Short mmCIF file of C-alpha atoms in Angstrom, two decimals:
data_model
loop_
_atom_site.label_atom_id
_atom_site.label_comp_id
_atom_site.label_asym_id
_atom_site.label_seq_id
_atom_site.Cartn_x
_atom_site.Cartn_y
_atom_site.Cartn_z
CA MET A 902 -35.00 -34.59 56.76
CA LYS A 903 -37.39 -35.61 53.99
CA TYR A 904 -38.13 -31.97 53.18
CA ILE A 905 -34.44 -31.18 52.98
CA LEU A 906 -34.03 -34.13 50.59
CA ILE A 907 -36.88 -32.81 48.42
CA CYS A 908 -35.27 -29.37 48.35
CA VAL A 909 -31.90 -30.83 47.34
CA MET A 910 -33.55 -32.85 44.56
CA MET A 911 -35.43 -29.78 43.29
CA LEU A 912 -32.23 -27.77 43.25
CA ALA A 913 -30.34 -30.52 41.45
CA ALA A 914 -33.14 -30.81 38.91
CA ALA A 915 -33.15 -27.07 38.27
CA LEU A 916 -29.35 -27.10 37.77
CA MET A 917 -29.66 -30.02 35.36
CA GLY A 918 -32.22 -27.94 33.45
CA ASN A 919 -29.69 -25.16 33.14
CA THR A 920 -27.08 -27.44 31.59
CA PHE A 921 -29.49 -28.19 28.74
CA ILE A 922 -29.30 -24.57 27.61
CA THR A 923 -25.48 -24.26 27.28
CA ILE A 924 -25.78 -24.31 23.47
CA GLU A 925 -27.56 -20.97 23.57
CA LYS A 926 -25.09 -19.66 26.10
CA LYS A 927 -22.16 -20.52 23.87
CA ARG A 928 -23.89 -18.98 20.87
CA LEU A 929 -24.56 -15.77 22.78
CA LYS A 930 -20.95 -15.64 23.90
CA ASN A 931 -19.79 -16.11 20.31
CA ILE A 932 -22.08 -13.37 19.06
CA THR A 933 -20.89 -10.92 21.73
CA SER A 934 -17.29 -11.72 20.94
CA LEU A 935 -17.89 -11.39 17.18
CA ILE A 936 -19.34 -7.92 17.64
CA ALA A 937 -16.17 -6.85 19.44
CA THR A 938 -13.99 -8.55 16.80
CA ALA A 939 -15.84 -6.82 13.95
CA LYS A 940 -15.42 -3.43 15.63
CA GLY A 941 -11.72 -4.15 16.12
CA ILE A 942 -11.26 -5.08 12.47
CA GLU A 943 -13.10 -1.95 11.38
CA SER A 944 -10.82 0.15 13.54
CA HIS A 945 -7.70 -1.54 12.12
CA MET A 946 -8.89 -0.91 8.59
CA VAL A 947 -10.24 2.60 8.95
CA LYS A 948 -7.95 4.15 11.53
CA ARG A 949 -4.73 2.25 10.93
CA ASN A 950 -5.27 1.73 7.22
CA TYR A 951 -4.34 -1.96 7.45
CA VAL A 952 -4.95 -4.06 4.38
CA LEU A 953 -7.69 -6.69 4.68
CA ILE A 954 -5.44 -9.67 5.38
CA ARG A 955 -3.45 -7.84 8.03
CA ALA A 956 -6.62 -6.62 9.71
CA PHE A 957 -7.88 -10.22 9.79
CA TYR A 958 -4.59 -11.48 11.21
CA GLU A 959 -4.72 -8.87 13.95
CA ALA A 960 -8.31 -9.68 14.89
CA GLU A 961 -8.89 -10.29 18.57
CA GLY A 962 -11.48 -12.22 20.55
CA GLU A 963 -12.93 -15.71 20.90
CA CYS A 964 -13.90 -15.98 17.24
CA ALA A 965 -10.88 -14.17 15.80
CA GLU A 966 -9.61 -17.61 14.83
CA VAL A 967 -12.11 -17.65 11.96
CA TYR A 968 -10.77 -14.36 10.59
CA ARG A 969 -7.18 -15.49 11.00
CA ALA A 970 -7.94 -18.74 9.20
CA CYS A 971 -9.53 -16.74 6.38
CA ALA A 972 -6.46 -14.47 6.18
CA GLU A 973 -4.25 -17.53 5.94
CA GLU A 974 -6.44 -18.98 3.22
CA LEU A 975 -6.28 -15.72 1.23
CA ARG A 976 -2.54 -15.46 1.70
CA ARG A 977 -2.03 -18.97 0.36
CA HIS A 978 -4.55 -18.58 -2.46
CA PRO A 979 -4.64 -14.92 -3.57
CA GLU A 980 -6.94 -15.79 -6.46
CA MET A 981 -9.60 -17.32 -4.18
CA PRO A 982 -12.85 -15.35 -3.81
CA VAL A 983 -13.17 -13.93 -0.30
CA ARG A 984 -16.51 -15.62 0.28
CA ALA A 985 -15.07 -19.03 -0.53
CA ALA A 986 -12.09 -18.39 1.75
CA ALA A 987 -14.43 -17.26 4.51
CA MET A 988 -16.64 -20.35 4.23
CA SER A 989 -13.61 -22.59 4.21
CA ALA A 990 -12.32 -20.83 7.36
CA VAL A 991 -15.70 -21.22 9.07
CA ARG A 992 -15.75 -24.93 8.25
CA SER A 993 -12.17 -25.59 9.29
CA THR A 994 -12.32 -23.74 12.61
CA GLN A 995 -15.78 -25.06 13.61
CA LYS A 996 -16.11 -22.13 15.96
CA VAL A 997 -19.52 -20.87 14.93
CA GLU A 998 -22.83 -22.20 13.66
CA ALA A 999 -23.70 -22.19 9.97
CA ASP A 1000 -25.90 -19.07 10.07
CA ILE A 1001 -23.25 -17.04 11.89
CA GLY A 1002 -20.67 -18.41 9.47
CA GLU A 1003 -22.79 -17.17 6.59
CA ALA A 1004 -23.00 -13.71 8.18
CA ILE A 1005 -19.22 -13.68 8.70
CA ALA A 1006 -18.66 -14.56 5.03
CA GLU A 1007 -20.97 -11.72 3.97
CA HIS A 1008 -19.11 -9.35 6.28
CA MET A 1009 -15.73 -10.37 4.88
CA GLU A 1010 -17.02 -9.98 1.35
CA ALA A 1011 -18.33 -6.49 2.13
CA LEU A 1012 -14.99 -5.49 3.63
CA SER A 1013 -13.03 -6.80 0.67
CA GLY A 1014 -15.17 -4.84 -1.77
CA ALA A 1015 -14.87 -1.55 0.09
CA SER A 1016 -13.09 1.24 -1.70
CA VAL A 1017 -13.70 3.95 0.89
CA ALA A 1018 -13.82 3.93 4.69
CA SER A 1019 -17.56 4.58 4.81
CA GLN A 1020 -18.19 1.29 3.01
CA ILE A 1021 -16.20 -0.55 5.67
CA GLU A 1022 -18.19 1.19 8.37
CA SER A 1023 -21.53 0.43 6.78
CA GLY A 1024 -20.49 -3.18 6.09
CA THR A 1025 -19.55 -3.62 9.73
CA GLU A 1026 -22.72 -1.90 10.88
CA THR A 1027 -24.86 -4.26 8.79
CA PHE A 1028 -22.96 -7.25 10.19
CA ILE A 1029 -23.36 -6.06 13.77
CA GLU A 1030 -27.06 -5.40 13.22
CA LYS A 1031 -27.46 -8.93 11.92
CA LEU A 1032 -25.56 -10.28 14.92
CA ARG A 1033 -27.71 -8.29 17.31
CA GLU A 1034 -30.85 -9.73 15.71
CA MET A 1035 -29.38 -13.20 16.15
CA GLN A 1036 -28.48 -12.31 19.71
CA GLN A 1037 -32.05 -11.20 20.43
CA GLU A 1038 -33.52 -14.33 18.86
CA THR A 1039 -31.13 -16.55 20.78
CA LYS A 1040 -31.97 -14.78 24.02
CA GLU A 1041 -35.69 -15.32 23.42
CA ILE A 1042 -35.14 -18.97 22.56
CA ARG A 1043 -33.00 -19.37 25.64
CA MET A 1044 -35.58 -17.71 27.83
CA LYS A 1045 -38.32 -19.97 26.47
CA ARG A 1046 -36.27 -23.13 26.55
CA ALA A 1047 -34.71 -22.30 29.87
CA GLY A 1048 -38.09 -21.67 31.44
CA THR A 1049 -39.63 -24.83 30.03
CA VAL A 1050 -36.68 -27.07 30.80
CA ARG A 1051 -36.22 -25.64 34.27
CA ASN A 1052 -39.92 -26.04 35.07
CA LEU A 1053 -39.95 -29.57 33.72
CA CYS A 1054 -36.92 -30.49 35.79
CA LEU A 1055 -38.40 -28.80 38.82
CA PHE A 1056 -41.65 -30.75 38.52
CA ALA A 1057 -39.71 -33.93 37.90
CA GLY A 1058 -37.71 -33.19 41.05
CA ILE A 1059 -40.87 -32.55 43.12
CA ALA A 1060 -42.55 -35.65 41.72
CA LEU A 1061 -39.56 -37.79 42.44
CA GLY A 1062 -39.30 -36.33 45.93
CA ILE A 1063 -42.98 -37.03 46.67
CA ILE A 1064 -42.68 -40.57 45.36
CA LEU A 1065 -39.64 -41.17 47.50
CA ILE A 1066 -41.36 -39.71 50.55
CA MET B 181 9.84 -8.12 -8.66
CA LEU B 182 7.70 -9.51 -11.46
CA GLU B 183 7.64 -12.80 -9.56
CA ASN B 184 5.84 -11.10 -6.65
CA ILE B 185 3.00 -9.88 -8.77
CA LYS B 186 2.51 -12.92 -11.00
CA LYS B 187 0.12 -14.43 -8.49
CA TYR B 188 -2.28 -11.55 -9.13
CA LEU B 189 -2.22 -11.89 -12.90
CA PRO B 190 -4.52 -14.05 -15.03
CA MET B 191 -2.89 -17.41 -15.72
CA GLU B 192 -2.69 -16.75 -19.44
CA LEU B 193 -0.74 -13.52 -18.90
CA ALA B 194 1.46 -14.97 -16.17
CA ALA B 195 2.37 -17.87 -18.44
CA GLU B 196 3.27 -15.51 -21.26
CA LEU B 197 5.47 -13.43 -18.97
CA GLU B 198 7.09 -16.57 -17.65
CA GLY B 199 8.72 -17.37 -20.96
CA MET B 200 9.97 -13.85 -21.54
CA GLU B 201 13.64 -12.90 -21.54
CA GLY B 202 15.05 -9.81 -19.86
CA THR B 203 13.73 -7.67 -17.07
CA PRO B 204 10.62 -5.71 -17.92
CA GLU B 205 10.47 -2.08 -16.89
CA GLU B 206 6.83 -1.55 -17.55
CA LEU B 207 3.80 -3.74 -18.07
CA ARG B 208 0.73 -2.16 -19.62
CA ILE B 209 -2.66 -3.79 -19.60
CA ARG B 210 -5.59 -2.09 -21.33
CA TYR B 211 -9.13 -3.37 -21.47
CA GLY B 212 -10.14 -3.53 -25.10
CA GLY B 213 -6.60 -2.73 -26.18
CA ALA B 214 -3.17 -4.22 -26.21
CA CYS B 215 -1.15 -5.73 -23.44
CA SER B 216 2.50 -4.75 -23.75
CA VAL B 217 5.77 -5.12 -21.94
CA TYR B 218 8.41 -2.42 -22.17
CA GLY B 219 12.06 -3.08 -21.52
CA GLY B 220 15.33 -1.74 -22.90
CA GLY B 221 13.42 0.94 -24.77
CA GLU B 222 11.40 -1.58 -26.73
CA GLU B 223 7.76 -2.54 -26.69
CA ARG B 224 6.76 -6.19 -26.86
CA ARG B 225 3.12 -6.92 -27.58
CA LEU B 226 1.63 -9.88 -25.75
CA ARG B 227 -0.97 -12.28 -27.12
CA TYR B 228 -3.12 -11.97 -24.02
CA THR B 229 -6.21 -9.78 -24.48
CA PRO B 230 -7.39 -8.22 -21.22
CA LYS B 231 -11.04 -8.56 -20.24
CA LYS B 232 -12.69 -5.94 -18.07
CA GLU B 233 -13.17 -8.34 -15.17
CA ASP B 234 -9.49 -9.33 -15.44
CA VAL B 235 -8.44 -5.70 -15.03
CA GLU B 236 -10.71 -5.30 -12.00
CA ALA B 237 -9.52 -8.57 -10.47
CA MET B 238 -5.87 -7.68 -11.01
CA ILE B 239 -6.26 -4.29 -9.35
CA ASN B 240 -8.12 -5.85 -6.46
CA GLY B 241 -5.44 -8.48 -6.06
CA LEU B 242 -2.56 -6.01 -6.33
CA ALA B 243 -4.28 -3.87 -3.70
CA GLU B 244 -4.60 -7.00 -1.55
CA ARG B 245 -8.39 -6.66 -1.76
CA SER B 246 -8.01 -3.40 0.12
CA LEU B 247 -8.66 -0.60 -2.33
CA TYR B 248 -9.75 1.64 0.55
CA ALA B 249 -6.21 1.47 1.94
CA PHE B 250 -4.85 2.92 -1.30
CA MET B 251 -7.64 5.37 -2.05
CA ASP B 252 -5.62 8.47 -1.17
CA GLU B 253 -3.06 7.44 -3.75
CA LEU B 254 -5.67 6.18 -6.20
CA ARG B 255 -7.21 9.64 -6.28
CA ARG B 256 -3.93 10.70 -7.82
CA GLY B 257 -4.08 7.85 -10.31
CA TYR B 258 -1.69 5.30 -8.89
CA PHE B 259 -0.78 3.21 -5.90
CA SER B 260 2.48 1.60 -4.88
CA ILE B 261 2.90 -1.95 -3.73
CA GLU B 262 5.66 -4.06 -2.23
CA GLY B 263 9.01 -3.55 -3.90
CA GLY B 264 8.20 -0.01 -4.98
CA VAL B 265 6.19 -1.20 -7.98
CA ARG B 266 4.00 1.68 -9.06
CA ILE B 267 0.57 0.69 -10.31
CA GLY B 268 -0.86 3.45 -12.46
CA VAL B 269 -4.56 3.03 -13.17
CA ALA B 270 -7.25 4.48 -15.37
CA GLY B 271 -10.98 4.15 -14.94
CA ARG B 272 -14.03 6.08 -13.87
CA MET B 273 -13.58 8.79 -11.27
CA VAL B 274 -16.27 9.33 -8.69
CA CYS B 275 -16.41 13.03 -7.86
CA GLU B 276 -18.14 15.07 -5.22
CA TYR B 277 -18.21 18.85 -5.50
CA GLY B 278 -15.48 18.70 -8.12
CA LYS B 279 -13.14 16.58 -6.04
CA ILE B 280 -12.33 12.96 -6.74
CA THR B 281 -13.60 10.82 -3.89
CA HIS B 282 -12.79 7.45 -5.35
CA MET B 283 -12.24 5.48 -8.49
CA ARG B 284 -14.06 2.52 -9.97
CA ASP B 285 -14.58 0.60 -13.23
CA PHE B 286 -10.88 0.28 -13.84
CA THR B 287 -9.87 -0.08 -17.47
CA SER B 288 -6.07 0.22 -17.63
CA ILE B 289 -3.08 -0.75 -15.56
CA ASN B 290 0.46 0.46 -15.97
CA MET B 291 2.93 -1.36 -13.72
CA ARG B 292 6.35 0.20 -13.39
CA PHE B 293 9.13 -1.88 -11.94
CA PRO B 294 11.82 0.26 -10.33
CA LYS B 295 15.44 -0.77 -10.28
CA GLN B 296 18.60 0.19 -8.53
CA VAL B 297 21.80 0.72 -10.46
CA LYS B 298 24.56 1.41 -8.00
CA GLY B 299 27.35 3.68 -9.10
CA ILE B 300 25.63 5.65 -11.87
CA SER B 301 25.92 8.90 -9.96
CA ALA B 302 29.72 8.89 -10.00
CA ALA B 303 30.02 10.86 -13.21
CA VAL B 304 27.62 13.61 -12.19
CA MET B 305 28.98 14.10 -8.68
CA PRO B 306 31.72 16.56 -9.70
CA PHE B 307 29.11 18.84 -11.18
CA ILE B 308 26.81 18.86 -8.21
CA THR B 309 29.36 19.24 -5.42
CA LYS B 310 31.30 22.29 -4.37
CA ARG B 311 33.92 22.41 -1.65
CA ARG B 312 32.93 19.03 -0.30
CA SER B 313 29.27 19.87 -0.06
CA ILE B 314 26.42 18.93 -2.28
CA LEU B 315 24.53 21.57 -4.28
CA SER B 316 20.77 21.73 -4.51
CA THR B 317 20.01 19.83 -7.68
CA LEU B 318 17.05 19.22 -9.91
CA ILE B 319 17.07 16.15 -12.15
CA VAL B 320 14.86 16.70 -15.18
CA SER B 321 13.82 14.30 -17.91
CA PRO B 322 10.84 12.87 -19.76
CA PRO B 323 9.38 9.74 -18.13
CA GLN B 324 11.50 6.59 -17.96
CA MET B 325 14.91 8.16 -18.55
CA GLY B 326 16.28 7.24 -15.14
CA LYS B 327 15.51 10.26 -12.93
CA THR B 328 14.60 8.27 -9.85
CA THR B 329 17.41 5.75 -10.40
CA LEU B 330 19.94 8.60 -10.52
CA LEU B 331 18.37 10.34 -7.52
CA ARG B 332 18.48 7.10 -5.54
CA ASP B 333 22.15 6.60 -6.31
CA ILE B 334 23.10 10.20 -5.46
CA ILE B 335 21.39 9.82 -2.07
CA ARG B 336 23.06 6.47 -1.44
CA ARG B 337 26.47 7.84 -2.31
CA ILE B 338 26.37 11.06 -0.27
CA SER B 339 24.71 9.30 2.64
CA ASP B 340 27.39 6.61 2.76
CA GLU B 341 30.02 9.32 2.60
CA GLY B 342 28.74 11.01 5.72
CA THR B 343 25.91 13.36 4.75
CA LYS B 344 22.70 13.20 6.77
CA CYS B 345 19.88 12.75 4.29
CA ALA B 346 16.12 12.78 4.60
CA VAL B 347 14.02 11.31 1.83
CA VAL B 348 10.39 12.26 1.42
CA ASP B 349 9.21 9.22 -0.48
CA GLU B 350 5.64 10.11 -1.30
CA ARG B 351 5.16 7.33 -3.85
CA CYS B 352 7.24 4.77 -1.95
CA GLU B 353 9.49 4.38 -4.97
CA ILE B 354 12.83 5.75 -3.82
CA TRP B 355 13.35 3.54 -0.81
CA ALA B 356 10.43 1.18 -1.53
CA GLU B 357 10.11 0.13 2.11
CA GLY B 358 13.67 -1.12 2.27
CA GLU B 359 13.84 -2.69 -1.17
CA PHE B 360 16.66 -0.35 -2.24
CA ASP B 361 19.88 0.77 -0.60
CA ILE B 362 19.80 4.52 -0.12
CA GLY B 363 22.67 4.84 2.27
CA LYS B 364 23.49 4.44 5.92
CA ARG B 365 22.63 7.96 7.00
CA THR B 366 19.27 8.32 5.32
CA ASP B 367 15.97 8.78 7.09
CA VAL B 368 12.85 8.10 5.07
CA LEU B 369 9.36 9.52 5.36
CA SER B 370 7.35 7.01 3.36
CA ALA B 371 3.99 7.75 1.74
CA CYS B 372 4.23 11.29 3.05
CA PRO B 373 3.06 14.26 0.95
CA LYS B 374 6.15 16.13 -0.19
CA ALA B 375 5.19 19.59 1.05
CA VAL B 376 4.36 18.29 4.53
CA GLY B 377 7.23 15.81 4.64
CA MET B 378 9.92 18.36 3.82
CA GLY B 379 8.82 20.55 6.70
CA MET B 380 8.61 17.57 9.03
CA ALA B 381 12.05 16.33 8.02
CA LEU B 382 13.53 19.76 8.50
CA ARG B 383 12.10 20.15 11.99
CA SER B 384 12.61 16.66 13.30
CA LEU B 385 15.48 15.01 11.44
CA SER B 386 17.95 17.90 10.95
CA PRO B 387 19.05 16.70 7.51
CA GLN B 388 21.82 18.24 5.48
CA VAL B 389 20.09 17.10 2.31
CA ILE B 390 16.40 16.57 1.63
CA ALA B 391 15.55 14.47 -1.40
CA THR B 392 12.25 13.93 -3.06
CA ASP B 393 10.77 12.73 -6.34
CA GLU B 394 8.70 14.53 -8.97
CA ILE B 395 8.17 17.99 -7.55
CA GLY B 396 5.76 20.53 -9.00
CA GLY B 397 2.69 20.34 -6.79
CA ASP B 398 0.89 22.85 -4.60
CA GLY B 399 2.80 23.93 -1.54
CA GLU B 400 6.04 22.30 -2.61
CA LEU B 401 7.59 25.58 -3.71
CA LEU B 402 7.26 26.97 -0.23
CA ALA B 403 8.55 23.75 1.35
CA ILE B 404 11.61 23.73 -0.91
CA SER B 405 12.27 27.39 -0.21
CA ASP B 406 11.92 26.78 3.55
CA ALA B 407 14.34 23.86 3.36
CA ALA B 408 16.88 25.84 1.37
CA ASN B 409 16.62 28.82 3.70
CA ALA B 410 17.10 26.57 6.70
CA GLY B 411 20.48 25.44 5.42
CA ALA B 412 19.47 22.12 3.92
CA LYS B 413 20.15 21.23 0.32
CA VAL B 414 17.42 19.85 -1.87
CA ILE B 415 17.76 17.15 -4.50
CA ALA B 416 14.63 16.53 -6.49
CA THR B 417 13.37 15.26 -9.80
CA ALA B 418 10.86 16.71 -12.25
CA HIS B 419 9.29 15.81 -15.55
CA GLY B 420 10.43 17.87 -18.50
CA GLY B 421 11.78 17.47 -22.00
CA ASP B 422 14.27 20.34 -22.01
CA ILE B 423 15.13 23.48 -20.10
CA ASP B 424 12.84 25.77 -22.16
CA GLU B 425 9.92 23.47 -21.57
CA LEU B 426 10.69 23.43 -17.88
CA MET B 427 10.94 27.20 -17.64
CA ARG B 428 7.56 27.61 -19.27
CA ARG B 429 6.08 26.08 -16.14
CA MET B 430 5.44 28.67 -13.49
CA PHE B 431 6.48 26.38 -10.64
CA PHE B 432 10.00 25.93 -12.00
CA ARG B 433 10.34 29.52 -13.16
CA LYS B 434 9.64 30.64 -9.62
CA LEU B 435 11.88 27.95 -8.20
CA MET B 436 14.78 29.21 -10.27
CA GLU B 437 13.96 32.84 -9.48
CA MET B 438 14.20 32.01 -5.78
CA GLY B 439 17.74 30.80 -6.41
CA THR B 440 17.08 27.61 -4.51
CA ILE B 441 18.26 25.23 -7.21
CA GLU B 442 21.96 25.41 -8.00
CA ARG B 443 22.22 22.68 -10.61
CA ILE B 444 19.85 21.17 -13.16
CA ILE B 445 20.72 17.81 -14.67
CA LEU B 446 18.88 17.16 -17.89
CA LEU B 447 18.54 13.50 -18.85
CA SER B 448 17.56 12.17 -22.25
CA ASP B 449 18.00 9.09 -24.41
CA SER B 450 20.18 10.61 -27.11
CA LEU B 451 22.98 8.12 -26.41
CA GLY B 452 20.68 5.59 -24.83
CA ARG B 453 18.50 5.87 -21.77
CA GLY B 454 20.27 7.55 -18.88
CA THR B 455 22.12 10.08 -21.02
CA VAL B 456 23.14 13.25 -19.20
CA GLU B 457 22.28 15.70 -21.94
CA ARG B 458 23.30 18.88 -20.16
CA ILE B 459 23.96 20.26 -16.73
CA TYR B 460 22.99 23.83 -15.90
CA ASP B 461 23.84 26.12 -13.01
CA ASN B 462 21.44 28.40 -11.09
CA GLU B 463 21.57 31.04 -13.84
CA LEU B 464 20.89 28.44 -16.50
CA ASN B 465 24.43 28.61 -17.82
CA THR B 466 25.68 25.34 -19.18
CA VAL B 467 28.12 23.60 -16.88
CA CYS B 468 28.33 20.54 -19.07
CA ASN B 469 27.11 20.46 -22.64
CA ALA B 470 28.60 17.28 -24.05
CA PRO B 471 26.16 14.42 -23.54
CA PHE B 472 27.45 11.35 -21.74
CA LEU B 473 25.89 8.12 -20.66
CA LEU B 474 25.51 7.29 -17.00
CA LYS B 475 27.39 4.11 -16.24
CA GLU B 476 27.79 1.88 -13.29
CA VAL B 477 30.95 2.99 -11.53
CA LEU B 478 31.24 0.94 -8.43
CA THR B 479 34.54 2.41 -7.28
CA CYS B 480 34.89 6.06 -6.43
CA GLU B 481 37.87 6.67 -8.70
CA VAL B 482 36.12 8.84 -11.24
CA TYR B 483 34.30 10.64 -8.52
CA SER B 484 37.32 11.39 -6.35
CA ASP B 485 39.43 12.54 -9.32
CA MET B 486 36.91 15.11 -10.37
CA ARG B 487 35.21 15.72 -7.14
CA TYR B 488 35.77 19.32 -6.26
CA ASP B 489 37.05 21.02 -9.36
CA ALA B 490 34.93 19.92 -12.26
CA ARG B 491 35.26 22.44 -15.00
CA GLY B 492 34.22 20.67 -18.09
CA CYS B 493 32.72 17.50 -19.32
CA VAL B 494 33.46 13.91 -18.64
CA ASP B 495 32.54 10.90 -20.64
CA GLY B 496 31.54 8.41 -18.00
#
């Protein structure tokens, strides 16, 4: 019975450890979704010849809200620089972290300055590359943190179990 | 129409336009030069002096920050925006193997605001119809004499009277995405190259009349000939000062030799803009040689009186 109790405590501790790394999980999910959104926007612009604002409005995915907010901002204030509109959209939606927000703003700026399709493609490629780097870094951080936190919780669970026994 | 574009203009210029009377037909902005508004045949110089970054910002704004979306048109020196406003631009061309790939460093903008004047075609209808059917017609004039306005009204009129029309609106100026009324039986191929569009319309829309603006490009001769030989009539416009000038251009010489065009309406500004200077038949004989001014005739009285047996000239 005591051993079963120890096992339950260890399991609970390990699960608690996992909950501490949800920030990274959410970030990874956002990055994956942003990659898909960026590809979708590129397709709308290059293949369907949509203007920037329409392509942003038609964006799909978890983080599409940021692009839609930016489109709205640009529609209301046509004179506003794209970067400023993008940053305002990032702030108002609070969907992504500051560094991702910065990358989104750069991406939007690159798209708005494109005069040929290849510039849209290279702008999107640069953005996706940046996101993949962030994704890799986040994964490494998660691995490290997850391992440490899980081990700590596991030891705490064992220790607690032994004390109780 | 000017209201729609004011948001893209520098505040100084927008404010100056705000206080202006009358409807402008053209707004010209030149970096390092003058900024002028044309309307009613007059030029009005504005106080605003365009800066290079203003010109760039205006073009970017007018293109909704999406120059790539207009690059096909920009390679030909213009792009059209909402309301059929044609934005002509000048700047540095970027070429690859002798072909323009894109344009940058914009220096000039020429905005042309189209308009619809319903009823102006009434007086020319007797000359371009025969036994209840329309004749293939070419409307010729120097720029800004009302070619497209007349073409638009002819299409609207014949379409409303029961003729199936197809419009190949390459520059999105004739129909302007629904901005203008071009009749109940008109199908429109917007932003479609004329040569391709005429063939497409012929095959898929079975029109009785195909209309298009500013012919004279590669492949269009063949498309017009195909349309005419397939039983459709063609109504088109072309730039030209007079008939001799027109016939010096190989495209039009060949077009007339093919016998495709049955009437040529020559517009000028001798009595004011929108003057029908002369009307010629397919052998370049004068059908009407007394100039008259196109007027708004909202009823069909003039038209129905003269409809099928026009012999001479009318004065509006």
